[in-house]
Coordinates of C-alpha atoms and ligand atoms in Angstrom, one line a residue:
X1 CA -2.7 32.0 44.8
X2 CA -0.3 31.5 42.2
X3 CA 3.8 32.5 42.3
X4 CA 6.5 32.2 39.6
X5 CA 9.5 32.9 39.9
X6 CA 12.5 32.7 37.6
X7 CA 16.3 32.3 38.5
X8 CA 19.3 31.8 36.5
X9 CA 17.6 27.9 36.9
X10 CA 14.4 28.7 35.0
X11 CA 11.0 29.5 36.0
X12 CA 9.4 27.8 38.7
X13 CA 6.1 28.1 40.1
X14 CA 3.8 27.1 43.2
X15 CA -0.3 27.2 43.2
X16 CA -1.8 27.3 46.4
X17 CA -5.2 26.4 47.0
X18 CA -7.6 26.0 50.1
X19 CA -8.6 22.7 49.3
X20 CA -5.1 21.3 48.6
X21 CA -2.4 23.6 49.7
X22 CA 0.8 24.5 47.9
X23 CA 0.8 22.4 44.4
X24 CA 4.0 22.6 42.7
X25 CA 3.8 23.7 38.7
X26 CA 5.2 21.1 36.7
X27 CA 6.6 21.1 33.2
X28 CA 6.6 25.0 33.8
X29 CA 6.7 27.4 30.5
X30 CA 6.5 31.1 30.0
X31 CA 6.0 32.4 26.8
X32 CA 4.6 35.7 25.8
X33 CA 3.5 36.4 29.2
X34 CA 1.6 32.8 28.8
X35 CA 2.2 30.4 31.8
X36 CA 1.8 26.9 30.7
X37 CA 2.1 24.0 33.7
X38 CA 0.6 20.8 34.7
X39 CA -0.8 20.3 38.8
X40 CA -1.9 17.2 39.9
X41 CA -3.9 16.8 42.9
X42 CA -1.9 14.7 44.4
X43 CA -4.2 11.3 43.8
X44 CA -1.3 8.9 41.8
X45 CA -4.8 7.6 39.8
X46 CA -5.3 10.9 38.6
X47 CA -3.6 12.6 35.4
X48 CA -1.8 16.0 36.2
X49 CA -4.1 18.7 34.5
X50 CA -3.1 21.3 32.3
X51 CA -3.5 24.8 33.3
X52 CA -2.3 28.3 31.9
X53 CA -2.2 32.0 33.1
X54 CA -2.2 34.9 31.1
X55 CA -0.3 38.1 32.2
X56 CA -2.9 41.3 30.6
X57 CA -1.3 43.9 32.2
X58 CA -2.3 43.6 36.1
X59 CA -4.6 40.5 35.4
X60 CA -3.8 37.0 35.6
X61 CA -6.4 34.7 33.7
X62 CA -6.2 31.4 35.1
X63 CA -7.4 28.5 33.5
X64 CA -7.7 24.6 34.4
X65 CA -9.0 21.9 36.9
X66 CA -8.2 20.4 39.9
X67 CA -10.1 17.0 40.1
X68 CA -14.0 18.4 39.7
X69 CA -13.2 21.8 40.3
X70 CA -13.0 24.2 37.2
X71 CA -11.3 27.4 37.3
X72 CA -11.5 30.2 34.5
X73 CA -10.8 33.6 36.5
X74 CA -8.9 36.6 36.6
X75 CA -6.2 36.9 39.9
X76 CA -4.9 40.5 40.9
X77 CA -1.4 41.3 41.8
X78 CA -0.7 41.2 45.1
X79 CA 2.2 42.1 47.1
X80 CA 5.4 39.5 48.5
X81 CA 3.5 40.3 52.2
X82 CA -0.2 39.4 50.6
X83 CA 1.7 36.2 49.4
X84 CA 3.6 35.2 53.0
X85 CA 0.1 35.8 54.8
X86 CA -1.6 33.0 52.1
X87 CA 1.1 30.5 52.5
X88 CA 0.0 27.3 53.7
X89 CA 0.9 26.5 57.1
X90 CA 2.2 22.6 56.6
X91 CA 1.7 20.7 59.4
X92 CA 3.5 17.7 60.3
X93 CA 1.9 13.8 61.3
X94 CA 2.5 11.8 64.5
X95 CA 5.3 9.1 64.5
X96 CA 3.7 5.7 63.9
X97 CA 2.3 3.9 67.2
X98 CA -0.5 1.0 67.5
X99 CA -3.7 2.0 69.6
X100 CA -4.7 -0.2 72.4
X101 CA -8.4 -1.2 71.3
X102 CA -10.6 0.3 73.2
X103 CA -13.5 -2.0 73.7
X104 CA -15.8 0.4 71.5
X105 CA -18.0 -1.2 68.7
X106 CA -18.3 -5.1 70.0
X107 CA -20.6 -5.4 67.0
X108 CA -20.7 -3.1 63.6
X109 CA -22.0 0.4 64.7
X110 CA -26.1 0.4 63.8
X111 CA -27.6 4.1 62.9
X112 CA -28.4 6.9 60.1
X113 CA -26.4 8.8 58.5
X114 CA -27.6 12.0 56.4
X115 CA -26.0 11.7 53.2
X116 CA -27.5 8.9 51.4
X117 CA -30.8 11.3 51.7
X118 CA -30.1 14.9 52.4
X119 CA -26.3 15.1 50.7
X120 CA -25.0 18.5 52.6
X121 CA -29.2 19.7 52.7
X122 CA -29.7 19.3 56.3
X123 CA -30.2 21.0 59.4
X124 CA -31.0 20.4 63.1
X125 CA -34.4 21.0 62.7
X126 CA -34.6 17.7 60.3
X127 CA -31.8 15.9 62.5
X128 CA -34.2 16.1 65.3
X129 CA -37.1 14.9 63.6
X130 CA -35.1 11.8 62.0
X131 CA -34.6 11.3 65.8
X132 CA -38.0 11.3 66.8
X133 CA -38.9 9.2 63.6
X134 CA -36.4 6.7 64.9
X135 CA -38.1 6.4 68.1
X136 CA -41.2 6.1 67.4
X137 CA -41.0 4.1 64.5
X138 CA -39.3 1.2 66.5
X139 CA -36.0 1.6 65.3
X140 CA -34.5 2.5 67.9
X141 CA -35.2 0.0 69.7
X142 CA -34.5 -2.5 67.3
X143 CA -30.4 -1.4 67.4
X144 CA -30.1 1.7 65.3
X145 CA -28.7 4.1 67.7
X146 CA -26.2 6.8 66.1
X147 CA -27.5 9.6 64.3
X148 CA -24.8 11.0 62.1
X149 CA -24.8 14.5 60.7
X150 CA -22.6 13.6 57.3
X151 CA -20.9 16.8 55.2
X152 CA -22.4 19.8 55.5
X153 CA -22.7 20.7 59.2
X154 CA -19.5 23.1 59.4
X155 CA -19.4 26.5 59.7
X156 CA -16.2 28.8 59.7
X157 CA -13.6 28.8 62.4
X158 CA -13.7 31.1 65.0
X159 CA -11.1 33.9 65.6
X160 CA -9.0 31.1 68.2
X161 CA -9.5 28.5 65.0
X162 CA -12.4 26.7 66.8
X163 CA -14.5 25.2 64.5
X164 CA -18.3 26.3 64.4
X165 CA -21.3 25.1 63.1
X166 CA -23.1 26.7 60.2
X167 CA -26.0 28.7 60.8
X168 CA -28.5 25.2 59.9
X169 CA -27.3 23.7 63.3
X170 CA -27.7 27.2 65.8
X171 CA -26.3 24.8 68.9
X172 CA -24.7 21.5 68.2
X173 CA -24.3 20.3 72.2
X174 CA -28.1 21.9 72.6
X175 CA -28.9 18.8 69.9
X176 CA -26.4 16.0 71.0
X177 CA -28.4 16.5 74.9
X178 CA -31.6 16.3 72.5
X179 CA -30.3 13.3 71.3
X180 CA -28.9 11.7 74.4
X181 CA -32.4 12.1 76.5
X182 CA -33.9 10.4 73.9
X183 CA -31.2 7.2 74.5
X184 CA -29.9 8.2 70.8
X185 CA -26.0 9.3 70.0
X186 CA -24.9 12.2 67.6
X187 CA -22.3 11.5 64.8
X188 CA -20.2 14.7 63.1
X189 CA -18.1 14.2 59.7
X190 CA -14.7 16.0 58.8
X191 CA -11.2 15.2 56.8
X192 CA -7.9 15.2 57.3
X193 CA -7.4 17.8 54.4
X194 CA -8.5 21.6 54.5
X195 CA -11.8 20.9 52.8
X196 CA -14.2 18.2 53.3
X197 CA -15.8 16.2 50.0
X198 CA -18.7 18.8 49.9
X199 CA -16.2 22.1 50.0
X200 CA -16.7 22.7 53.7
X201 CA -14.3 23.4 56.6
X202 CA -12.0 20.2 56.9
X203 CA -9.8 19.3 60.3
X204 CA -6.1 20.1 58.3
X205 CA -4.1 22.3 60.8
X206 CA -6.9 22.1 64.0
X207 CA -7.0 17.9 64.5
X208 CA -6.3 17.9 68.2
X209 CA -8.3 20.9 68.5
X210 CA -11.6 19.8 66.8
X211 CA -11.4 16.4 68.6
X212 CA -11.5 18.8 71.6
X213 CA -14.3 20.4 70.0
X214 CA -16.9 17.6 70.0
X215 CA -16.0 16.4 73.0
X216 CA -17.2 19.1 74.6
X217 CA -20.7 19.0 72.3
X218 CA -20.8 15.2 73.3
X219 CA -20.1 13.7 69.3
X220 CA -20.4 9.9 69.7
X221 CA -18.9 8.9 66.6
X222 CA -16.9 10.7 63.7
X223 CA -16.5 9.8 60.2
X224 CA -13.1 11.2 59.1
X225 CA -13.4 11.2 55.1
X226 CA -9.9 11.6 53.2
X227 CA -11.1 14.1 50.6
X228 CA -8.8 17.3 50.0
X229 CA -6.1 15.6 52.1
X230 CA -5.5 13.5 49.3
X231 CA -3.4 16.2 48.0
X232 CA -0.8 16.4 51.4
X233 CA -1.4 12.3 52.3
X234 CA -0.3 10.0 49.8
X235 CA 1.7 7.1 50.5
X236 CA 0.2 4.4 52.9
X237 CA 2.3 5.6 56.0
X238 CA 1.2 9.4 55.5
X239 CA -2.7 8.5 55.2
X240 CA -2.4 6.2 58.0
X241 CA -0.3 8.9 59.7
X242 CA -3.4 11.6 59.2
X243 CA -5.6 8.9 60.6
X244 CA -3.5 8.1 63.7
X245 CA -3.3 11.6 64.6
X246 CA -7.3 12.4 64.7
X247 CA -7.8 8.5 66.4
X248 CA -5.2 9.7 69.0
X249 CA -6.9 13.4 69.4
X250 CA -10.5 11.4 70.0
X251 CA -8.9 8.5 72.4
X252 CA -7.4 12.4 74.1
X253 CA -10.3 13.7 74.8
X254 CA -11.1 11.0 77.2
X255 CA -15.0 10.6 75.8
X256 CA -15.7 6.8 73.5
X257 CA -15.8 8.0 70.5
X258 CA -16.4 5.5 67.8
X259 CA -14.6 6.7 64.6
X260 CA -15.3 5.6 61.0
X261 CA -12.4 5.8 58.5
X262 CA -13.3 6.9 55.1
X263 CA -10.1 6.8 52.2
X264 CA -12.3 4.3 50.2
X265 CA -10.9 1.5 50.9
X266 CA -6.8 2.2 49.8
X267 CA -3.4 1.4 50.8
X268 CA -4.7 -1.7 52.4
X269 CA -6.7 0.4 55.1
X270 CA -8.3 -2.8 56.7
X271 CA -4.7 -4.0 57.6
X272 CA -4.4 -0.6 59.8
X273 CA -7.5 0.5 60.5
X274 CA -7.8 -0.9 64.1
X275 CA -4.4 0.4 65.2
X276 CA -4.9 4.1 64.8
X277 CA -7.9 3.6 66.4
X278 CA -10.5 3.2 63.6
X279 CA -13.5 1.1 64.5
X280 CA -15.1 0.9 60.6
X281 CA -13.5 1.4 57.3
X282 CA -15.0 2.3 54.1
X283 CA -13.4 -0.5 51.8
X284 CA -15.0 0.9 48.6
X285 CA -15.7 4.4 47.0
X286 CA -19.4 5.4 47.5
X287 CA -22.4 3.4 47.1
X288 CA -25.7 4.7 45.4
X289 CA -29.6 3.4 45.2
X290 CA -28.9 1.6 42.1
X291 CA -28.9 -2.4 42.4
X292 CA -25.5 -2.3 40.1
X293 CA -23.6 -0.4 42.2
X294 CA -24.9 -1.7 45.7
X295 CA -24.3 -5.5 44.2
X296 CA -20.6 -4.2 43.4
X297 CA -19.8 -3.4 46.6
X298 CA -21.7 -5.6 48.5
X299 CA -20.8 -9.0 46.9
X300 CA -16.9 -8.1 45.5
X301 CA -15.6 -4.9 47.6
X302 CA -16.3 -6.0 51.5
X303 CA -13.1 -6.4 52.2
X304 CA -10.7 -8.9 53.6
X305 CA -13.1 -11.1 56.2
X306 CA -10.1 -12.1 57.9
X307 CA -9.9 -8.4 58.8
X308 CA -13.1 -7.7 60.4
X309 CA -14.2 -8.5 64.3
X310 CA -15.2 -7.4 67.4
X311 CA -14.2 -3.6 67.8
X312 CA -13.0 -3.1 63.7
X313 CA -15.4 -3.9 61.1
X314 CA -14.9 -3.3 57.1
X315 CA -17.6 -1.2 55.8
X316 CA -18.9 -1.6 52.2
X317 CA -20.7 2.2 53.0
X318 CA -24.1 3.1 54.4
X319 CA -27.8 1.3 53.2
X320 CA -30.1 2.8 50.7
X321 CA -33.0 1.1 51.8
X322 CA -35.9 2.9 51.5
X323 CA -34.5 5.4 49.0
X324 CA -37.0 4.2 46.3
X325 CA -34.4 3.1 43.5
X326 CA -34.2 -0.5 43.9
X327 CA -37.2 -3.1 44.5
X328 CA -38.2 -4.6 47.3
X329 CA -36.0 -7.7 46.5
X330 CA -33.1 -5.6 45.4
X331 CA -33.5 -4.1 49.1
X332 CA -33.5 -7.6 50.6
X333 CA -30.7 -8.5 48.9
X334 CA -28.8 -5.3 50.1
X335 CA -30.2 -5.9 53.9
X336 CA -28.5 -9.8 53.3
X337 CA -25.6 -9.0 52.3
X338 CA -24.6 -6.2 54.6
X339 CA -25.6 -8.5 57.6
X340 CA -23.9 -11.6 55.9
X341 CA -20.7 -9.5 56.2
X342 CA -21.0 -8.1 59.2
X343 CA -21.0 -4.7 57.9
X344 CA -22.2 -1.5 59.6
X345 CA -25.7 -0.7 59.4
X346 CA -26.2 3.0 58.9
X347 CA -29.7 3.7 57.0
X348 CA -29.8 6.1 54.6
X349 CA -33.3 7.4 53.7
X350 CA -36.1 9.6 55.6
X351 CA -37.2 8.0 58.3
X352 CA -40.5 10.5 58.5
X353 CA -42.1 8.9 55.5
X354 CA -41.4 5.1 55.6
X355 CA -43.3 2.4 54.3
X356 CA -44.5 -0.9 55.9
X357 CA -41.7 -2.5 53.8
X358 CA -39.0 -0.5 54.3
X359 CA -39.1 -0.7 58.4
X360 CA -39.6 -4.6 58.2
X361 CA -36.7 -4.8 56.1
X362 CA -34.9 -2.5 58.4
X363 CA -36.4 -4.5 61.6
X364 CA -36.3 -8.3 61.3
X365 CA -34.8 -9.2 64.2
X366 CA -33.3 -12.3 63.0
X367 CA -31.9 -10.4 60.2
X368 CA -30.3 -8.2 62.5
X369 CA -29.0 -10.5 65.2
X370 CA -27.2 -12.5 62.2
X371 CA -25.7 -8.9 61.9
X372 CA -24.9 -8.0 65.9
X373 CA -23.8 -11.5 66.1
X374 CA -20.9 -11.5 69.0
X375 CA -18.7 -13.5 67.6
X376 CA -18.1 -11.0 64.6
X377 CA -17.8 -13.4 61.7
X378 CA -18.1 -11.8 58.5
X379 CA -19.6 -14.3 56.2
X380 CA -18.6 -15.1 52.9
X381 CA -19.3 -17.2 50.0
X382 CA -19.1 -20.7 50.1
X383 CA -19.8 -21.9 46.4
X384 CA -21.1 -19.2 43.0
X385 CA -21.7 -19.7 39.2
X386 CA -22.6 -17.0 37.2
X387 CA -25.8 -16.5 38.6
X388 CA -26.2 -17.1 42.1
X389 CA -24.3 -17.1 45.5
X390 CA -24.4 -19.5 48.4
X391 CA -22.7 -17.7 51.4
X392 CA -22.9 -18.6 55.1
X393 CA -21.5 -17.3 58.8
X394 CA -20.8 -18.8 61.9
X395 CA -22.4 -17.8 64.9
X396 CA -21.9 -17.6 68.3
X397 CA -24.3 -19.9 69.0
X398 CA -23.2 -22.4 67.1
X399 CA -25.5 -22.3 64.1
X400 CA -25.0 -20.9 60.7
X401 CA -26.2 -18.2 58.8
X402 CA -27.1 -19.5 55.1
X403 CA -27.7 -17.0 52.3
X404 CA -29.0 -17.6 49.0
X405 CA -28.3 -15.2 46.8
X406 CA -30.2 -14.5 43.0
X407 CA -28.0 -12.5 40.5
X408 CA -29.3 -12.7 37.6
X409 CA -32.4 -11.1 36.3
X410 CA -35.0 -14.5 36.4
X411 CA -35.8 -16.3 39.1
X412 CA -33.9 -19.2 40.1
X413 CA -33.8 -22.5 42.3
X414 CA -30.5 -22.2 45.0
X415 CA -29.6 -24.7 46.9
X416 CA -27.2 -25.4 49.7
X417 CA -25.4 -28.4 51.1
X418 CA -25.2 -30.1 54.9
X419 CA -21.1 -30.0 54.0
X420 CA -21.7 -26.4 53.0
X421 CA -22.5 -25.6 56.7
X422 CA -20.1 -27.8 58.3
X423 CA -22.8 -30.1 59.7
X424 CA -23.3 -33.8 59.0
X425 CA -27.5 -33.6 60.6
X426 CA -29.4 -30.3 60.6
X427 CA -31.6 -29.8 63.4
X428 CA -33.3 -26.7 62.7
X429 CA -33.6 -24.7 59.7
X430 CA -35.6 -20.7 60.2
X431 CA -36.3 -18.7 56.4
X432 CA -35.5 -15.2 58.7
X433 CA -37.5 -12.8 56.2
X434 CA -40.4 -15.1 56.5
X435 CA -39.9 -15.8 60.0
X436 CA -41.0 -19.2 59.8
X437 CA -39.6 -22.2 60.1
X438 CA -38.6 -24.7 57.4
X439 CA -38.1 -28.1 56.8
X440 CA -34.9 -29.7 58.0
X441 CA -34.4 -31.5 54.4
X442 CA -35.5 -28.6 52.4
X443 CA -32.6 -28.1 50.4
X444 CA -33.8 -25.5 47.3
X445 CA -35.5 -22.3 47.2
X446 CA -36.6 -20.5 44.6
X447 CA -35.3 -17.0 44.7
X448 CA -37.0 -14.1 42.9
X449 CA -35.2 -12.2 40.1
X450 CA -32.2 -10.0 42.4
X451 CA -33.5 -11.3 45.7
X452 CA -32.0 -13.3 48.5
X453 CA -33.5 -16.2 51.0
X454 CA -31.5 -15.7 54.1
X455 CA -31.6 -18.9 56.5
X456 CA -30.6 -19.9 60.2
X457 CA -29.2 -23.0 60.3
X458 CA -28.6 -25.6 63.1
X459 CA -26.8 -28.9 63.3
X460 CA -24.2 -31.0 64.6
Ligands
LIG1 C1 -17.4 11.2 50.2 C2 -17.8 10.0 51.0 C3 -19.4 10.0 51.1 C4 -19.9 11.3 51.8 C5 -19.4 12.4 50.9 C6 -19.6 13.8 51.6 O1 -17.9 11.0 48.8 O2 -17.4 8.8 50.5 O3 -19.8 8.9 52.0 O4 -19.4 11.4 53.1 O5 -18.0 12.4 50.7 O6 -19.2 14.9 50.9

């Protein structure tokens, strides 16, 4: 909707959109019945975009963009009543006040998640088969419990402003009970703004409400993605305020509810995250199944270890294993490094076609006990040069995790020192991928081209 308006003052003018509300014109001109303004989105990192609308006797053509959206249309006149009924109802955010933890996520929440796969393609008829595949596949019972529907699950709001499923999920408690007797947990996705990432149906206006809402449908986990609330949440205490108000609507409802905070990483979010309630924070923007950009996040966007523990854990975003665009070693290397740090384990792919390969990277036990480790270290590197990474993690036992990590495009020899775990005389010394164990003095490994040797190490 768009409304100008002049006064002795000039002309100013408001557009109003679903995604982001009421954005105020800037640098407002009218000439010739041409409207000439900037709107910016709200995002500081973004330039304000130009936009113009043409009077044509009763028709408006409006043209510009807002962030990816492009708009070229014509808008009708409507009437000062048509105009009050589209105003955007602002809502306000909850004073500041510091969660109690709640003893949820002891170790980094281990599941799937639909997006990596499916983007907003999916349905309950698939969910339930990704459940069954997780079953019987083994990895279930290896850890991964959560099964989380990402963007692309809402429907519209009912007439009392309940929020309802699209027509691909017919009954979402029907598939969380489907879920539950199978000893599995359903996840749901939404954002603080109108609109989620994907266009659909955000929480803006209903919070307390839609916490309500999967409650009752027995929602396990919720990934609350920033999105089109960029545009009303913009300083640190207003996007921590949007996120306080949805952790206190889920600790409301009375049901654990393990909820995943998703603004990429800004404004410091690890610092906060735990005290509106958060138990995971993205701490980058998104990965994908490229070895450049899962290597960006994993190695130099994890986040501040000193942040991450038992019930809040920084989350470099969800795997890609088994998504076919990296090699096997590029895979191992992602596997590594997410359980070096700690990090959620959320798989990505379709877990009705998997290779042998994919579910023993997804399966090692070692591997994933370095990950589920209780005392919630998140590891970090210990010495680099421009080609390979030594990292290592203290665990509750004692020992040390030891990764070796190959950078660079050719193989290379990595090795680690005794001082470099803190131990004077190793004891023990297990390769985890090979399940095997190695020699106490073996202190180099050669390391394929992008791969990783990841090692459990024990001494005094
Ligand atoms: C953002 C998030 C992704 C995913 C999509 C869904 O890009 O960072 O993880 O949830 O939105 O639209």
């Amino acid at each position: 909707m768009i409304e100008i308006s002049h006064t002795t003052k000039g002309y100013s003018g408001v557009m109003t959109s679903d995604w982001y509300g009421p954005m105020p014109m800037q640098n407002l001109t009218v000439e010739n019945g041409v409207a000439h303004f900037g709107i910016s989105n709200g995002n500081p990192h973004v330039p304000a975009k130009t936009w113009t609308a043409a009077l044509n006797g009763d028709r408006l053509h409006v043209k510009g963009q807002v962030w990816y959206g492009k708009l070229d249309n014509d808008a009708v006149r409507g009437s000062e009543a048509d105009a009050k009924a589209r105003r955007f109802h602002l809502s306000n955010l909850p004073s500041y006040t510091a969660l109690k933890p709640d003893g949820l996520a002891k170790t980094p929440p281990m599941g799937w998640s639909s997006w990596n796969k499916f983007a907003d393609h999916i349905d309950d008829k698939t969910v339930r088969e990704i459940a069954d595949a997780m079953v019987a596949s083994g990895l279930r019972d290896a850890g991964y419990r959560y099964i989380n529907i990402d963007d692309g699950w809402q429907g519209k709001r009912a007439a009392d402003g309940s929020i309802q499923p699209n027509a691909r999920f017919p009954d979402m408690k029907a598939l969380a009970d489907y879920l539950h007797n199978k000893g599995l947990k359903l996840g749901l996705y939404s954002s603080p703004g109108p609109k989620t990432c994907a266009g659909y149906e955000g929480s803006y206006g209903h919070v307390e409400q839609d916490a309500k809402t999967y409650a009752a449908w027995g929602i396990d986990y919720l990934k609350y993605d920033l999105c089109s609330g960029e545009a009303f949440y913009q300083t640190q205490a207003q996007i921590r305020g949007a996120y306080q108000q949805m952790g206190q609507a889920l600790r409301a409802t009375g049901r654990p509810i393990i909820y995943s905070l998703c603004e990429y990483g800004r404004d410091n979010v690890g610092s906060w995250g735990r005290s509106v309630g958060g138990h995971l924070w993205r701490t980058t923007g998104d990965i994908s199944d490229k070895y450049s950009v899962m290597a960006k996040l994993g190695f130099d966007k994890n986040g501040a270890a000193s942040n991450a523990g038992p019930g809040g854990w920084n989350d470099p975003d969800m795997l890609e294993v088994g998504n076919g665009g990296m090699s096997e070693d590029e895979y191992r290397t992602h596997m590594t490094l997410w359980a070096m740090s700690a990090a959620p384990l959320l798989m990505g792919h379709d877990l009705r076609h998997m290779d042998k390969a994919t579910s023993q990277l997804l399966e090692n036990p070692g591997v994933i006990a370095i990950d589920q480790d209780a005392k919630g270290i998140q590891g970090q590197a210990v010495s680099k040069d421009a080609n390979t990474e030594v990292w290592t993690k203290a665990l509750a036992d004692g020992s040390q995790a030891v990764a070796l990590f190959n950078r660079s495009k050719a193989p290379q020899v990595i090795s680690f020192t005794p001082a470099e775990t803190g131990f004077t005389r190793i004891s023990k010394v297990t390769d985890l991928w090979r399940q095997q164990g190695v020699a106490t003095d073996k202190r180099q490994f050669k390391v394929p081209a992008h791969g990783a040797v990841l090692l459990k190490v024990t001494g005094v």
